[in-house]
Tab-separated table of C-alpha atoms and ligand atoms in Angstrom:
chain	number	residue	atom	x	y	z
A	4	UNK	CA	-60.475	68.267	49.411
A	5	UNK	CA	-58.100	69.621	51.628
A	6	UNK	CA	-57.482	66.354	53.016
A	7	UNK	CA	-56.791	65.177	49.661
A	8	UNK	CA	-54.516	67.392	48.699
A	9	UNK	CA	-52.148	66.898	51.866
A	10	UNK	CA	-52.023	63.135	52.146
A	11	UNK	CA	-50.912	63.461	47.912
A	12	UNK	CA	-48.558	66.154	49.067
A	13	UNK	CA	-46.794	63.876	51.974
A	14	UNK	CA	-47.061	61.184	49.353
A	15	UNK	CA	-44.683	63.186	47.332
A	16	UNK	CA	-42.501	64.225	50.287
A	17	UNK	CA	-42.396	60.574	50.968
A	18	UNK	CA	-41.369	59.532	47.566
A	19	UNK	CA	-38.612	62.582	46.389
A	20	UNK	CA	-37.026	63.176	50.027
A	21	UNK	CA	-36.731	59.672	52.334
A	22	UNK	CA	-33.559	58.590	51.367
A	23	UNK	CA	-33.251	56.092	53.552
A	24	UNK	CA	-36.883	54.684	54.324
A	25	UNK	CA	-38.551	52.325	52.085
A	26	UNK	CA	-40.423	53.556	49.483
A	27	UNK	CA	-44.338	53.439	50.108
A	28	UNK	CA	-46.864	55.237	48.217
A	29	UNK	CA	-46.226	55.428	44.904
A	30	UNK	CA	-48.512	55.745	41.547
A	31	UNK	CA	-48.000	52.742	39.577
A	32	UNK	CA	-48.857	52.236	35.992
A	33	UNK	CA	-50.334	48.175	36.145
A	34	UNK	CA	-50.721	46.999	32.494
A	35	UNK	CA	-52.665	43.535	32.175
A	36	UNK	CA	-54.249	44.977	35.929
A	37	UNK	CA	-57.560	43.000	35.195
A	38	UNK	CA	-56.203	39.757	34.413
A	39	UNK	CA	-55.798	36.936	37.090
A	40	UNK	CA	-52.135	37.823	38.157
A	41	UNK	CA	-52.700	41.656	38.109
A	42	UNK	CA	-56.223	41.763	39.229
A	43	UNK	CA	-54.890	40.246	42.745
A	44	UNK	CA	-51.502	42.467	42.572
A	45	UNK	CA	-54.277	45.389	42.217
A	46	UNK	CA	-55.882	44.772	45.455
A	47	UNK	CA	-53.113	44.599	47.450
A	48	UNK	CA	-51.568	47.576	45.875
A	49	UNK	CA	-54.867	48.995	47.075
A	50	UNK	CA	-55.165	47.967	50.434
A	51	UNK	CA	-51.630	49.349	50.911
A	52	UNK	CA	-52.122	52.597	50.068
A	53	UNK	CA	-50.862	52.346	46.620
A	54	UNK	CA	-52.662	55.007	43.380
A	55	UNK	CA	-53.171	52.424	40.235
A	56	UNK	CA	-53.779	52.553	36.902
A	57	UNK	CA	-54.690	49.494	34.498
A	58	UNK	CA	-53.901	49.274	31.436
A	59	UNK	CA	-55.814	46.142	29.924
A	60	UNK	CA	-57.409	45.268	26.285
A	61	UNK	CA	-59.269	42.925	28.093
A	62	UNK	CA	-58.122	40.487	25.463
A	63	UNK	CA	-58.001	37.889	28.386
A	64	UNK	CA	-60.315	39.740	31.087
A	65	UNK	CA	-63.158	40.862	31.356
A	66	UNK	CA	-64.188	44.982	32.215
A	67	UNK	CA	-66.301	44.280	35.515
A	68	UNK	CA	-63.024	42.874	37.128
A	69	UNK	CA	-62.495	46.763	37.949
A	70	UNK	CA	-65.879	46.505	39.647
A	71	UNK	CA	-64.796	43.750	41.536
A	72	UNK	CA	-61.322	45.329	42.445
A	73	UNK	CA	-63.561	48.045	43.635
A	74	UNK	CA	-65.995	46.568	45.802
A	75	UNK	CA	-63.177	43.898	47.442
A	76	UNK	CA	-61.361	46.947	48.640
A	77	UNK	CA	-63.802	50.232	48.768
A	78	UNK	CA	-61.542	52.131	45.833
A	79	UNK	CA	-61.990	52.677	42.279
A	80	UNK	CA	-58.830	52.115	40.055
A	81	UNK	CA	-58.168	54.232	37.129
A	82	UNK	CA	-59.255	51.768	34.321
A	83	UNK	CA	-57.672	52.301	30.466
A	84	UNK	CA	-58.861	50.231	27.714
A	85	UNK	CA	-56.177	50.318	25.638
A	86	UNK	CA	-53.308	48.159	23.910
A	87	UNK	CA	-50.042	47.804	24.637
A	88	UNK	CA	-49.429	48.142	20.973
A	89	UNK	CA	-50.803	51.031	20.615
A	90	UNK	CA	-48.101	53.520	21.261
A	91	UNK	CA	-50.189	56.882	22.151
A	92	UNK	CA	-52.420	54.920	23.960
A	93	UNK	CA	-50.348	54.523	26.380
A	94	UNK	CA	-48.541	57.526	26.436
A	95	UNK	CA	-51.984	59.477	26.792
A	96	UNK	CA	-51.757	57.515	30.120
A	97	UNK	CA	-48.418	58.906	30.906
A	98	UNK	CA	-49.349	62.553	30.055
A	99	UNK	CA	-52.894	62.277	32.341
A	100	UNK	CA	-50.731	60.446	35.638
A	101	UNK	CA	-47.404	60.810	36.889
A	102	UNK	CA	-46.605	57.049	37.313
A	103	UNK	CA	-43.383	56.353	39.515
A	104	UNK	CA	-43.661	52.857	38.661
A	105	UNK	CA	-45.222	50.032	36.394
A	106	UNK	CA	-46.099	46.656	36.905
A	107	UNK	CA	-45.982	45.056	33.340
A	108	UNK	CA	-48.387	41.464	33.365
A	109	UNK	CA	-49.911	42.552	30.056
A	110	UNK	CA	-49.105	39.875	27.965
A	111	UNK	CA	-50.318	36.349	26.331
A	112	UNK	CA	-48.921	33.112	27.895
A	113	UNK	CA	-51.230	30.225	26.559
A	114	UNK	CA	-47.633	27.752	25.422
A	115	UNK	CA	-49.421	26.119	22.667
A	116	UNK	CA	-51.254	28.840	21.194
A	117	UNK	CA	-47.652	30.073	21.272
A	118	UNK	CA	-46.211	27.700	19.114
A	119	UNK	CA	-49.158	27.739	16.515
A	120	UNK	CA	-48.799	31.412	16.284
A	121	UNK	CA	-45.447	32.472	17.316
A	122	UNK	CA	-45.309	35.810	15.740
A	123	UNK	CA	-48.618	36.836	17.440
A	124	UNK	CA	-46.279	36.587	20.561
A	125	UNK	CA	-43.394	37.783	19.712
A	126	UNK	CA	-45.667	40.897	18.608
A	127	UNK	CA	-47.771	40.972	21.475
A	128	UNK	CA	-45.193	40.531	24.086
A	129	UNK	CA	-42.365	41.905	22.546
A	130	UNK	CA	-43.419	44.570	20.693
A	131	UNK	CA	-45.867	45.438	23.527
A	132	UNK	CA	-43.371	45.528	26.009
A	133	UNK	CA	-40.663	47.950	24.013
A	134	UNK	CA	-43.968	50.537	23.262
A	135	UNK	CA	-44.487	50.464	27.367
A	136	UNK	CA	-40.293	51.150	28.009
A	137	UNK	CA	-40.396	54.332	25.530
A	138	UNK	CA	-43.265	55.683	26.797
A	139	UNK	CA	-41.406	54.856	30.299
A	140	UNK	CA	-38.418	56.807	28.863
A	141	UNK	CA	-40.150	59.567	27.379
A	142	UNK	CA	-41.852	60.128	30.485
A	143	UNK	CA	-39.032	59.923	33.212
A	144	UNK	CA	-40.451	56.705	34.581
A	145	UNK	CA	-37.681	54.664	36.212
A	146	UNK	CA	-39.213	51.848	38.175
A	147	UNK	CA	-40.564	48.361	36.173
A	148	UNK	CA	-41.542	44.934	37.414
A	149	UNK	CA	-41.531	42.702	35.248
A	150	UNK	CA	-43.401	39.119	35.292
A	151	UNK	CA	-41.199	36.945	33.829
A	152	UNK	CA	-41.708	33.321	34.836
A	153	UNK	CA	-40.096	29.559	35.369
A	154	UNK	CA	-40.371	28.946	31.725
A	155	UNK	CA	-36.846	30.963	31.331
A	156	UNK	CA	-35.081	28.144	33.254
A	157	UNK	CA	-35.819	25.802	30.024
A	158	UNK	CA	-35.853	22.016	30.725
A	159	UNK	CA	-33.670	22.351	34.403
A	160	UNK	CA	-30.871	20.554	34.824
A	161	UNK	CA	-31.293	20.540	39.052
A	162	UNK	CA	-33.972	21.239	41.449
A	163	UNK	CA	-34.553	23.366	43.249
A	164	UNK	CA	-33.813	26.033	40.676
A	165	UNK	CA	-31.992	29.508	41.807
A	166	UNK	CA	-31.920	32.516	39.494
A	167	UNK	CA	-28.361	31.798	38.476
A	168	UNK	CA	-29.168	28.609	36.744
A	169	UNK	CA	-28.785	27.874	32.975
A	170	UNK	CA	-31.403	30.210	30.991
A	171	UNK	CA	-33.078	28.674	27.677
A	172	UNK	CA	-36.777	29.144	26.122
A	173	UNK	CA	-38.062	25.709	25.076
A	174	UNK	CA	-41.373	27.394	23.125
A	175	UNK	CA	-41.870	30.759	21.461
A	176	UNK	CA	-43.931	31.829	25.163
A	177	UNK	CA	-40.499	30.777	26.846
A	178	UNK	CA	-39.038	33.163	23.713
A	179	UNK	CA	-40.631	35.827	24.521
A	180	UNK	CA	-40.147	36.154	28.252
A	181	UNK	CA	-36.404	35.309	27.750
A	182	UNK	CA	-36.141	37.763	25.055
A	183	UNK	CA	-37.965	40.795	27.233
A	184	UNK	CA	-35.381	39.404	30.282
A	185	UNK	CA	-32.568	40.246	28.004
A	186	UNK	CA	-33.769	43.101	26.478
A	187	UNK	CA	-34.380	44.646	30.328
A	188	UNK	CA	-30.728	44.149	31.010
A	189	UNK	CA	-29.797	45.680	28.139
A	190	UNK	CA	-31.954	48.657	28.786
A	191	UNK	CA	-30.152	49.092	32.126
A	192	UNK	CA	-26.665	48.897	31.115
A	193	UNK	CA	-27.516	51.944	28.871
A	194	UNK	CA	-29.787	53.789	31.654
A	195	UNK	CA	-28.283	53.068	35.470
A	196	UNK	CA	-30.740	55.011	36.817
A	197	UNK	CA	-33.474	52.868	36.158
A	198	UNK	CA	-34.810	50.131	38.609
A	199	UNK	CA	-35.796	46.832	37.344
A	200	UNK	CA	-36.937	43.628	38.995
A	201	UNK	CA	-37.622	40.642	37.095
A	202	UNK	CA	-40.058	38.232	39.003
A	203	UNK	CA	-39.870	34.414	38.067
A	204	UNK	CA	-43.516	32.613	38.535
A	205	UNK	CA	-43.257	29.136	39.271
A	206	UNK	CA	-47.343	27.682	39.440
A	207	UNK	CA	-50.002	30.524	40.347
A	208	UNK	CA	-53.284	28.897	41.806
A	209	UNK	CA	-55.884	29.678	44.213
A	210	UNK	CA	-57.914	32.729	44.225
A	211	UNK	CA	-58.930	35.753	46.644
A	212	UNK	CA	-61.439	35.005	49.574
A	213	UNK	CA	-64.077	36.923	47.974
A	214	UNK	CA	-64.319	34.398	44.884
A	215	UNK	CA	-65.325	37.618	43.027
A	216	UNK	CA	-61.452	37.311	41.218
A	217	UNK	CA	-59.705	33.990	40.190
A	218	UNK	CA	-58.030	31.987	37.437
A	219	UNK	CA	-61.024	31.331	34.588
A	220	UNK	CA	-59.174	30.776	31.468
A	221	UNK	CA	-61.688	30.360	27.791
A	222	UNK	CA	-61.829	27.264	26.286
A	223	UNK	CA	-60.808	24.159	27.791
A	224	UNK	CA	-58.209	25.221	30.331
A	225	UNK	CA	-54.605	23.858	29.913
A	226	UNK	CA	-53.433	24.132	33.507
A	227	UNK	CA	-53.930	21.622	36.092
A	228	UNK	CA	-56.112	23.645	38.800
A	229	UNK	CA	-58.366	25.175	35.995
A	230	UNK	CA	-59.224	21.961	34.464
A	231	UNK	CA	-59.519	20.647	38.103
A	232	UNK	CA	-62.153	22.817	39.030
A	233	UNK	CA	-64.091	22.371	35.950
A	234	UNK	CA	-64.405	18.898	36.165
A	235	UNK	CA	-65.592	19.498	39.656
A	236	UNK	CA	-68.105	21.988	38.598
A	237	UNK	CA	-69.436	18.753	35.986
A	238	UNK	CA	-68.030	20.872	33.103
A	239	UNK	CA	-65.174	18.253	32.137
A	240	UNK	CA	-65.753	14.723	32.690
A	241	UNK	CA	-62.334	13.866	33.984
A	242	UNK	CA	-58.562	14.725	34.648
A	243	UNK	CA	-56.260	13.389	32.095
A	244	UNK	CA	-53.125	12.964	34.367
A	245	UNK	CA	-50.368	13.254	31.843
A	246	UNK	CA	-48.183	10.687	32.452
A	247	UNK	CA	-47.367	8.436	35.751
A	248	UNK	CA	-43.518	7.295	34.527
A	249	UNK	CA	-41.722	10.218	35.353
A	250	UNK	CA	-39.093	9.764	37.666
A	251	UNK	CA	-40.438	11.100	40.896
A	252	UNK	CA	-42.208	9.930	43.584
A	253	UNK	CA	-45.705	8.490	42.833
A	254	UNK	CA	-44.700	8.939	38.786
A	255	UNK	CA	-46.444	12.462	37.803
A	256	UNK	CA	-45.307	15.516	37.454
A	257	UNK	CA	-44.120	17.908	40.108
A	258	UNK	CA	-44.650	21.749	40.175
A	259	UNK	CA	-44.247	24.514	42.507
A	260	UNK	CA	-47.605	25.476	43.474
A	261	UNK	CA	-47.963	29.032	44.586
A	262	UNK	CA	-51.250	31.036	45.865
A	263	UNK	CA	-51.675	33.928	43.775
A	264	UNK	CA	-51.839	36.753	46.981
A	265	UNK	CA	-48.762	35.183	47.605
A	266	UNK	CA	-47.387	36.225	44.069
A	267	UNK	CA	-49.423	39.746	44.135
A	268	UNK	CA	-47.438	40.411	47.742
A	269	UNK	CA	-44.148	39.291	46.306
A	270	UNK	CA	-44.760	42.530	43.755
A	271	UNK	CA	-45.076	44.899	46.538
A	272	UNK	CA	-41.779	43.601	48.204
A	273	UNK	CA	-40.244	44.329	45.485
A	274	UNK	CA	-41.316	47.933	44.527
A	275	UNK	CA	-40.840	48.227	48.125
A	276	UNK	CA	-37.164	47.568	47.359
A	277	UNK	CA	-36.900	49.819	44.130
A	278	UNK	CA	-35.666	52.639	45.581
A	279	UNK	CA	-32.387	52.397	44.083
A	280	UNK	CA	-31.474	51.327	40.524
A	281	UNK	CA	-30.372	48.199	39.589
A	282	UNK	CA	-31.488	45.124	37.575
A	283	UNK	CA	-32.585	42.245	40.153
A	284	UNK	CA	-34.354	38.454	39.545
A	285	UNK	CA	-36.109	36.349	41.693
A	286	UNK	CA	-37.657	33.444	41.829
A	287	UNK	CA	-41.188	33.535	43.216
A	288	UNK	CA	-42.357	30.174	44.523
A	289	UNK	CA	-43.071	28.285	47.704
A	290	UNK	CA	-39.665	26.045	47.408
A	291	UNK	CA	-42.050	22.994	47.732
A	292	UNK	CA	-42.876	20.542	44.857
A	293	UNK	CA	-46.341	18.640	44.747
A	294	UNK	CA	-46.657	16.174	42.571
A	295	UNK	CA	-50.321	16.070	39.663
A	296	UNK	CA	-51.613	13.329	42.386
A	297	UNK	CA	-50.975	15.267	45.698
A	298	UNK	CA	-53.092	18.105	43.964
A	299	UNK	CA	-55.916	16.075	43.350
A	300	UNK	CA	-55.424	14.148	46.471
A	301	UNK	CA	-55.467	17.591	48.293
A	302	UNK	CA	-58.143	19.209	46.119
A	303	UNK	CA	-60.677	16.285	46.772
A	304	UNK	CA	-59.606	16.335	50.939
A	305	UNK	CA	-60.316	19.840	51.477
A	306	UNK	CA	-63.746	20.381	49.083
A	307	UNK	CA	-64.988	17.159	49.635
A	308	UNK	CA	-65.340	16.510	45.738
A	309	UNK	CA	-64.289	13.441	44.361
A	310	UNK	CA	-61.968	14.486	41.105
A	311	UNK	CA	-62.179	11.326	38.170
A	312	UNK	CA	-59.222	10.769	36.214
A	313	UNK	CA	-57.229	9.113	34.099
A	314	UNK	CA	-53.493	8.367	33.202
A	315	UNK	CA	-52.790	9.286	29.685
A	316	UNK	CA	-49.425	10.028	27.605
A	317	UNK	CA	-46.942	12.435	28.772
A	318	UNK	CA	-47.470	16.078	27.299
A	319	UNK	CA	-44.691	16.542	24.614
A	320	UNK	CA	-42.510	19.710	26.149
A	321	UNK	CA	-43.069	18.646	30.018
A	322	UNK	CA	-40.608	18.100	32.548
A	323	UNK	CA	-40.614	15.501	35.493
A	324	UNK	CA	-40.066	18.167	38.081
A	325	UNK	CA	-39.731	21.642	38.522
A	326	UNK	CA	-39.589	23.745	41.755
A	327	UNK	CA	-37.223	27.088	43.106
A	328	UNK	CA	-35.278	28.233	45.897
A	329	UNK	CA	-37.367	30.872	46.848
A	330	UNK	CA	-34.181	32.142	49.083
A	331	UNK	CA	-32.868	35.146	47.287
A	332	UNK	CA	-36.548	36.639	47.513
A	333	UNK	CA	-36.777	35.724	51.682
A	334	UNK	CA	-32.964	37.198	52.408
A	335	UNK	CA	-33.550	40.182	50.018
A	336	UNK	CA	-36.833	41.369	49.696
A	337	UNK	CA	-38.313	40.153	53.206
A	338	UNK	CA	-40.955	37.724	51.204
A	339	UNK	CA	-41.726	34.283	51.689
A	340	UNK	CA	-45.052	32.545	50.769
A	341	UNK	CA	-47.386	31.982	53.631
A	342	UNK	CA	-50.565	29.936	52.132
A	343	UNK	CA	-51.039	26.462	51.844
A	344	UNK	CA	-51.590	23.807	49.447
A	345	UNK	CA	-54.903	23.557	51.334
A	346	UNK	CA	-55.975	26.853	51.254
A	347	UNK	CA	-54.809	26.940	47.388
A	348	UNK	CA	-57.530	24.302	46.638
A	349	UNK	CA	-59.965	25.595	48.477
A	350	UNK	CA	-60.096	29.066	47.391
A	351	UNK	CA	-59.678	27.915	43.387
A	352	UNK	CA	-62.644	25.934	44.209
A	353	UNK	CA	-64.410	28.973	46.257
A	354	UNK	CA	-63.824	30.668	42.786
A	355	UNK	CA	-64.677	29.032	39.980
A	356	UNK	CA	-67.813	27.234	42.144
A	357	UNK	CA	-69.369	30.906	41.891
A	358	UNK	CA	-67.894	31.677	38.160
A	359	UNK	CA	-69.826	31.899	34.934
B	29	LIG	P1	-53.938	36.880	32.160
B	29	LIG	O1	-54.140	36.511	30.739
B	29	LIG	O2	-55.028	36.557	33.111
B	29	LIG	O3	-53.627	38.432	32.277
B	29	LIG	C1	-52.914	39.120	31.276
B	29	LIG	C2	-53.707	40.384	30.962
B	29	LIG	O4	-52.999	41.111	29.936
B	29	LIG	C3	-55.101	40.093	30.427
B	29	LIG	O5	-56.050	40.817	31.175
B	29	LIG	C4	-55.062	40.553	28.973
B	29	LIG	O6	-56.302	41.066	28.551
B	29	LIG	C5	-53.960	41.588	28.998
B	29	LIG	N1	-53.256	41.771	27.733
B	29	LIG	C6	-52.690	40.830	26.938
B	29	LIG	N2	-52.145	41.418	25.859
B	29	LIG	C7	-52.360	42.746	25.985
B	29	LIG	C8	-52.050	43.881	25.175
B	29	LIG	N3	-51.440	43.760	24.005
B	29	LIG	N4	-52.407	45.102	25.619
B	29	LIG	C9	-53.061	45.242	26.792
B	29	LIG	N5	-53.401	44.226	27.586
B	29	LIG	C10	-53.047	42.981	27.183
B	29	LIG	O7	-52.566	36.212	32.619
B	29	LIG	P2	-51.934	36.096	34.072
B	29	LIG	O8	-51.961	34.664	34.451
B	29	LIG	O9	-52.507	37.100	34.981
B	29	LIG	O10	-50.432	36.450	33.726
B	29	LIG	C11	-49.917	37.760	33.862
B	29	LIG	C12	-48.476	37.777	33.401
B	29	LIG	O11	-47.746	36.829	34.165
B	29	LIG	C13	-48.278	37.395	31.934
B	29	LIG	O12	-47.249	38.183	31.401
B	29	LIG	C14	-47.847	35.944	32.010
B	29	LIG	O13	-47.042	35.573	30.921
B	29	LIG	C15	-47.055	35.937	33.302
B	29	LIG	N6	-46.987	34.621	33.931
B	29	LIG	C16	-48.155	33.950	34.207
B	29	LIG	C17	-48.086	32.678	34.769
B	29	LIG	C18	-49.331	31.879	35.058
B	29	LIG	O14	-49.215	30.663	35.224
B	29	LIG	N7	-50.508	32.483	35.136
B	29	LIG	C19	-46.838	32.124	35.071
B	29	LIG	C20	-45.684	32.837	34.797
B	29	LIG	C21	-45.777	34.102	34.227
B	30	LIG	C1	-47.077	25.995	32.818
B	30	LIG	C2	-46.637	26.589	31.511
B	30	LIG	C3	-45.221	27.131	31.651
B	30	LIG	C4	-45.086	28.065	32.848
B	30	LIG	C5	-45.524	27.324	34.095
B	30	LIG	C6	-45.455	28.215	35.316
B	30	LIG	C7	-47.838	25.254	29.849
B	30	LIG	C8	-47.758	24.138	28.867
B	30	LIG	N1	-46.688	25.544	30.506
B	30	LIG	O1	-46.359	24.799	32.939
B	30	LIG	O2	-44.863	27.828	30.479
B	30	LIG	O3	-43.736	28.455	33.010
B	30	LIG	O4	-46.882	26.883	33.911
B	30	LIG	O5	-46.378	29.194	35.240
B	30	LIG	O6	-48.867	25.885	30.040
B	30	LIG	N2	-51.189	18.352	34.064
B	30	LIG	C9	-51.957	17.218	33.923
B	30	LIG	N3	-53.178	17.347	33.327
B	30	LIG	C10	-53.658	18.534	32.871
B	30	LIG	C11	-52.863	19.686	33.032
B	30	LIG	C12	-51.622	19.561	33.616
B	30	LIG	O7	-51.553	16.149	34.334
B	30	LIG	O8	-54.775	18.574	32.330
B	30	LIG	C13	-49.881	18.233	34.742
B	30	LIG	C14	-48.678	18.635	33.889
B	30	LIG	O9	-48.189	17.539	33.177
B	30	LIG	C15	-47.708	19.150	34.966
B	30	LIG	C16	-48.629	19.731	36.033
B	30	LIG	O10	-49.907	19.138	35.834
B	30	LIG	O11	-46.999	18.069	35.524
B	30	LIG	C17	-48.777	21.225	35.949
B	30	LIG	O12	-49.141	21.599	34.623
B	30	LIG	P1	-49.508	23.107	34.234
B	30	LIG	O13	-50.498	23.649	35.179
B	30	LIG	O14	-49.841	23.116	32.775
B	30	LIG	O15	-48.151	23.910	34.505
B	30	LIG	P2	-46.658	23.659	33.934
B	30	LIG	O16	-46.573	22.429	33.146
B	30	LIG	O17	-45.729	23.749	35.071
């Protein structure tokens, strides 16, 4: 007990009085913390020391993802059921921890579903995301990430892509993410003493070494790795490549692949950096673009699984290639990715092999 209550107090000391060190422990609020992007953020939060709380519907995730969390790292999050739509939900999580910081995945982000129902979105993601900045207000919270994504940069004009290129939403996903981008910018030029990064995903595979956490969408997945590693588990027949006239080099699309820890330790650089205000994007990517083929190539080299597929029409809304300058993130924040393509395949695989 005692113990307790002195690491929390140098926590504080920490927090309020080093001006100039980095700032290190810190409670953070993670909303959408059991999903696939958060659930892996959560873990490393955890291994570095880091107090969480999720906040999750588990609209896309499932509860015993907190159980998982828990037994890949030896501690217990603070797990809320609640939506982000539901204003006192949330702010009954403000009033029972004093969160220096939130991490906001919660969100939906399947593109078609988007366009079929785009007010469910705009709702969802919009709405969702205003109810989580009160509550932020109200409670004198001044730190947010934000996980915005690639979609913002539209159809791009030039690879790779920085964060100062042209911004446009090509879908009502695209929409919302642009919208919530502006919104945050707005937000700071009325409040300078808040702190917000905005953190561009380019492609999120792979999955932690445990294979107790991963990527395993409902339905018939969308994404390329998903549907890969179904149709290696037998669940799919084949691949549909989409398209092998594209402009590049073997004809298919090309994407910036990027493992998932990766992504998760990109969010800790950057609350590691939030100790001032300020409104800050970055890309978050490896720099590197693989084509549809290379994946399979590579997916099928490391696992040993042979991957059958087929060319078939382009999908309407795709672009030929699409990769960032991850440079702004290495000179800035300190972070670069570190995994490869290989180990990308084989921990998807490691993952869903094992998944229900
Ligand atoms: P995910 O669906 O696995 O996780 C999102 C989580 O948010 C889920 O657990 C879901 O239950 C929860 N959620 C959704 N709406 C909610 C609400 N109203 N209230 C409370 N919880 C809610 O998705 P992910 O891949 O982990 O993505 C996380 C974030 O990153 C999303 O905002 C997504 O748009 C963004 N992003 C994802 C990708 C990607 O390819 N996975 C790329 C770029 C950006
Ligand atoms: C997806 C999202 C986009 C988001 C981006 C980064 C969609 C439609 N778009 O795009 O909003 O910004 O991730 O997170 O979900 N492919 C096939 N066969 C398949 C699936 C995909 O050939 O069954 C190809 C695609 O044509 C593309 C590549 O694989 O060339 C990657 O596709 P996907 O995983 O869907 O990602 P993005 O298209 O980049």
């Amino acid at each position: 007990m005692l113990e307790y209550v002195l690491v929390n107090i140098y926590k504080y000391l920490l927090i309020h009085y080093t001006r100039k060190a980095r700032v290190v422990y810190m409670s953070v609020l993670v909303t959408g913390g059991t999903g696939y992007i958060g659930s892996h953020t959560c873990v490393e939060l955890l291994k570095k020391g880091y107090d969480i709380v999720i906040a999750d519907n588990l609209s896309n995730s499932e509860i015993d993802v907190v159980d998982k969390i828990e037994k890949i790292t030896g501690k217990r999050p603070a797990f809320y059921e609640v939506d982000i739509l539901d204003r006192d939900g949330i702010e009954r999580i403000f009033s029972a921890h004093k969160i220096d910081a939130v991490i906001h995945f919660a969100g939906k982000k399947a593109v078609g579903e988007s366009v079929e129902k785009p007010l469910m979105y705009y709702h969802n993601n919009i709405t969702g995301t205003i109810y989580v900045l009160e509550a932020m207000l109200k409670f004198g919270c001044k730190r947010i990430v934000f996980s915005s994504s690639a979609t913002v940069y539209g159809v791009p004009k030039t690879v790779p892509i920085k964060e100062d290129s042209p911004l446009s939403a090509v879908n009502p996903y695209g929409a919302t993410k642009l919208y919530i981008e502006g919104m945050l910018k707005d937000l700071y030029v009325a409040n300078k003493d808040l702190s917000i990064t905005l953190l561009r995903y380019f492609n999120p595979i792979g999955a932690h070494e445990s294979g107790l956490i991963g990527d395993n969408p409902n339905g018939i997945p969308n994404n390329l790795m998903p549907y890969i590693t179904r149709v290696a588990k037998g669940a799919l027949p084949q691949l549909g490549v989409y398209g092998n006239d594209y402009p590049t080099h073997d004809g298919t699309g090309v994407r910036d692949y990027i493992h998932v820890i990766d992504l998760a330790v990109g969010h800790i650089k950057a609350l590691e950096h939030m100790d001032r205000p300020g409104i800050n994007a970055y890309n978050l990517g490896t720099g590197k673009g693989y084509s549809v083929l290379e994946i399979v190539n590579a997916f099928e080299k490391i696992n040993n699984i042979k991957i059958p597929y087929i060319i078939t029409e382009r999908r309407p809304g795709d672009v030929a290639e699409c990769y960032s300058d991850p440079s702004k993130a290495k000179d800035e924040l300190g972070w670069v990715a570190e995994y490869s393509l290989e180990e990308m395949c084989a921990s998807s695989w490691n993952f869903q092999r094992q998944a229900n």
